[in-house]
Amino acid sequence: MSMVKKLHATLGLCLSLFGCGDDSEPEPAAFPEKDWPAEAASLLDGDDWYRHAVFYEIYVRSFQDSDGDGIGDIKGLTSRLDYLKELGVDAIWLMPIMPTAFKDSGYDVSNYQDVNPEYGTLADFEALLAAAHERKMRVIMDLVLNHTSDQHAWFTESRSSKTNPKADWYVWSDTPSDPNIGCGTASAVFGSSAWQLDSTRGQYYYHRFYPEQPDLNYRNPEVVDATLDVARFWLAKGVDGFRCDVIGLLYESAKECDLIPETRDYVKKLRKVVDEYPGRVIVAEPSNLTDATGYLGNGSDMFHMAFHFGFGYFWTFPFGSQNATAIVDTFQKSLNGFPPGAQDGLVIGSHDVPRAFSAAQGDDTRHQRAALIQLTAKGTPFIYYGEELALRPGSQQVVDLRDAARTPMLWDGSPGHGFTTGKPWIAFGAEADSFNLEVEKDAPDSMYAFYRSLLELRRGRAVWGTGEMEVLDTGTNSVFALYRHDDFMAYVAGVNMSEEDQVAELARPGLGQRAERVAGQDKLALGADGGKLSLPAKSAAIFRVK
Ligand code: GLC
Ligand code: MG
């Protein structure tokens, strides 16, 4: 069966998103299947690989346990690479895997040059890299540079006296406040005061996050050198890049805290280090949730990508209000404001926010409509593990509230759900017997089938990664529509934000004459002035138009 026919079969059959109506209309003649120049593999070989890749975020602790201790580990993850490959994933992002005091799920690093023994060894990590590269998959890792754990040797030394060689590696003060630090507030992101008294040293240290996460002092050049060496250490091992944690916050200041000029200069140094190793990339977690432009520099001197949180963390509101305006605005901002060469990192969830299932208020069509935007808009998608199964939230808390979105992956219906033969470190999420890979794998209307089909549609088609994007004028704020095109192919994707049927007028001449539906049950009639897009309530569709 052709790829396109298969998509019809999978997506057109009875996905709730795409409706279950009468599909008896004759299908239009298909565009030739392979009339574009590059194959999937070569798109993923060049320096632009990250623009074409589908990324997948993994909490190693919750993905696959290999030794029965209930804690996911690197060997377990390695054994699941083929699952990811089959799903259509090209690159994985590992949440922190370094030794940690585990006060912030690994975002409190106690040694930058080793692997958390609960997850395995450096040798296990090297084996993972080799196994991934063998499959033409890439691996990036979390790099947490704003702070260390209070158990890190640097901090142990720094807190020991006011005169030790690392006395100035962290941010110290005689009083629990400093007008030049903390963005005009003495409060931490987690909890109350951002200043913690250290009784040995007799001074307060600054921590933007938990008290066990003292902030490094980047105004000390030794800290700059030491942290750049951390990047070199992992790049030399062959890691394909980094997701840079709260990277805009490195340098402290009185008011403007996000990406002040000194922080920008540091990022440029980091980029130079990364560029010494061919094909490596860095993606920013911006602290500015609505505008990541600053993180992208001139398009080639700072981050390769920055997460687009304006959509990724806020899509729930436009779907709630059934109004696409906020989505239109946020994508227009990146289209108009980004430097040439910059790339969005597109998410609909992460380890920091409620699961897509929860954000969608349990409405699969909302989850799928949001994911369809994520997977068709210009940018690189980052899928959070379990999103492809509509993983439900958990209720046990081991570290903090965010644990609800960090429960183990569900592979099957056995007591340990294929995740572990022991007792999982945290209880499984809700409905684990009904929504797991084994149940969803061959069910044509499952969330898994939805993801698998859309990832297959992306595979080998450069237009999704690097093609131009236009946000189409639809004449109604109930419908969001995109036009993606390059020299070889073009697609229109439309999403009905509302719970009523909609007909949108696409006021854009030159969309083509012929529309072939590749996902959804909906209609697009093209003419000289644009198109007429009919979308049933809560539905979405993708059409190939060239
Ligand atoms: C980032 C991480 C989050 C962590 C925080 C402090 O926002 O995504 O999980 O708690 O940084 O490191
Ligand atoms: Mg284990």
Coordinates of N, CA, C and O and ligand atoms in Angstrom, one line a residue, residues 57 93 95 104-105 107-108 142 144 146-147 190 209-210 213 243 245-246 285 313 350-352 400 402 406, ligand 1:
E57 N 11.9 13.8 24.0 CA 12.4 14.0 25.4 C 12.2 12.8 26.3 O 11.1 12.3 26.4
W93 N 16.5 13.6 23.5 CA 17.0 14.6 24.5 C 16.9 13.9 25.8 O 15.7 13.6 26.2
M95 N 16.9 14.1 29.8 CA 16.9 15.0 31.0 C 18.2 14.6 31.8 O 18.8 13.6 31.5
D104 N 16.0 18.0 42.7 CA 15.2 18.6 41.6 C 15.3 17.6 40.4 O 15.6 18.1 39.2
S105 N 15.1 16.4 40.6 CA 15.1 15.3 39.6 C 16.3 15.3 38.7 O 16.1 15.0 37.5
Y107 N 18.2 18.0 38.1 CA 18.6 19.4 37.7 C 19.4 20.0 38.9 O 19.6 21.2 38.9
D108 N 19.9 19.2 39.7 CA 20.9 19.6 40.8 C 22.1 18.7 40.7 O 22.1 17.6 41.3
D142 N 20.8 17.2 28.6 CA 20.5 18.4 29.4 C 21.8 18.9 30.0 O 22.6 18.2 30.5
V144 N 22.9 21.7 32.6 CA 22.4 22.5 33.7 C 23.5 23.4 34.3 O 24.3 23.0 35.1
N146 N 23.2 26.9 35.3 CA 22.9 28.1 36.1 C 23.3 27.8 37.6 O 23.7 28.7 38.3
H147 N 23.2 26.6 38.0 CA 23.4 26.2 39.4 C 24.0 24.8 39.4 O 23.9 24.0 38.5
F190 N 11.2 28.4 43.3 CA 10.6 27.4 44.2 C 10.8 27.8 45.6 O 11.9 27.9 46.1
F209 N 16.5 28.7 42.4 CA 15.6 27.6 42.5 C 15.6 27.0 43.9 O 15.5 27.8 44.8
Y210 N 15.6 25.7 44.1 CA 15.6 25.2 45.4 C 16.8 25.6 46.2 O 17.9 25.8 45.6
Q213 N 20.2 24.2 45.4 CA 20.7 24.5 44.0 C 21.4 25.9 44.0 O 20.8 26.9 43.4
R243 N 20.6 20.5 25.5 CA 19.4 21.3 25.8 C 19.9 22.1 27.0 O 20.2 21.6 28.0
D245 N 19.6 24.3 30.0 CA 18.6 24.6 31.1 C 18.6 26.1 31.5 O 19.7 26.6 31.8
V246 N 17.5 26.7 31.7 CA 17.4 28.1 32.1 C 18.6 28.9 31.8 O 19.1 29.7 32.7
E285 N 16.3 26.6 26.6 CA 15.1 26.7 27.3 C 15.0 28.2 27.7 O 15.6 28.7 28.7
Y313 N 3.6 26.1 25.7 CA 3.1 26.0 27.1 C 1.7 26.7 27.2 O 1.1 26.6 28.2
S350 N 6.2 19.0 28.4 CA 7.6 18.7 28.9 C 7.4 18.2 30.3 O 6.3 18.0 30.9
H351 N 8.6 17.9 30.9 CA 8.6 17.4 32.3 C 8.2 18.5 33.3 O 8.1 18.2 34.5
D352 N 8.1 19.7 32.8 CA 7.8 20.8 33.7 C 6.3 21.2 33.8 O 5.9 22.0 34.7
D400 N 8.4 16.6 43.6 CA 7.5 17.7 43.7 C 6.3 17.5 42.8 O 6.1 16.4 42.2
R402 N 5.5 18.3 39.9 CA 5.7 18.0 38.5 C 5.8 16.5 38.3 O 5.8 16.0 37.1
R406 N 5.7 12.7 35.2 CA 7.0 12.0 35.1 C 6.9 10.6 35.5 O 7.9 10.0 35.9
Ligands
GLC1 C1 14.4 24.1 34.2 C2 14.0 22.7 34.2 C3 13.3 22.4 35.5 C4 14.2 22.7 36.6 C5 14.7 24.1 36.5 C6 15.8 24.3 37.5 O1 13.3 25.0 34.1 O2 13.3 22.4 33.0 O3 12.8 21.1 35.5 O4 13.5 22.5 37.8 O5 15.2 24.4 35.3 O6 17.0 23.6 37.0

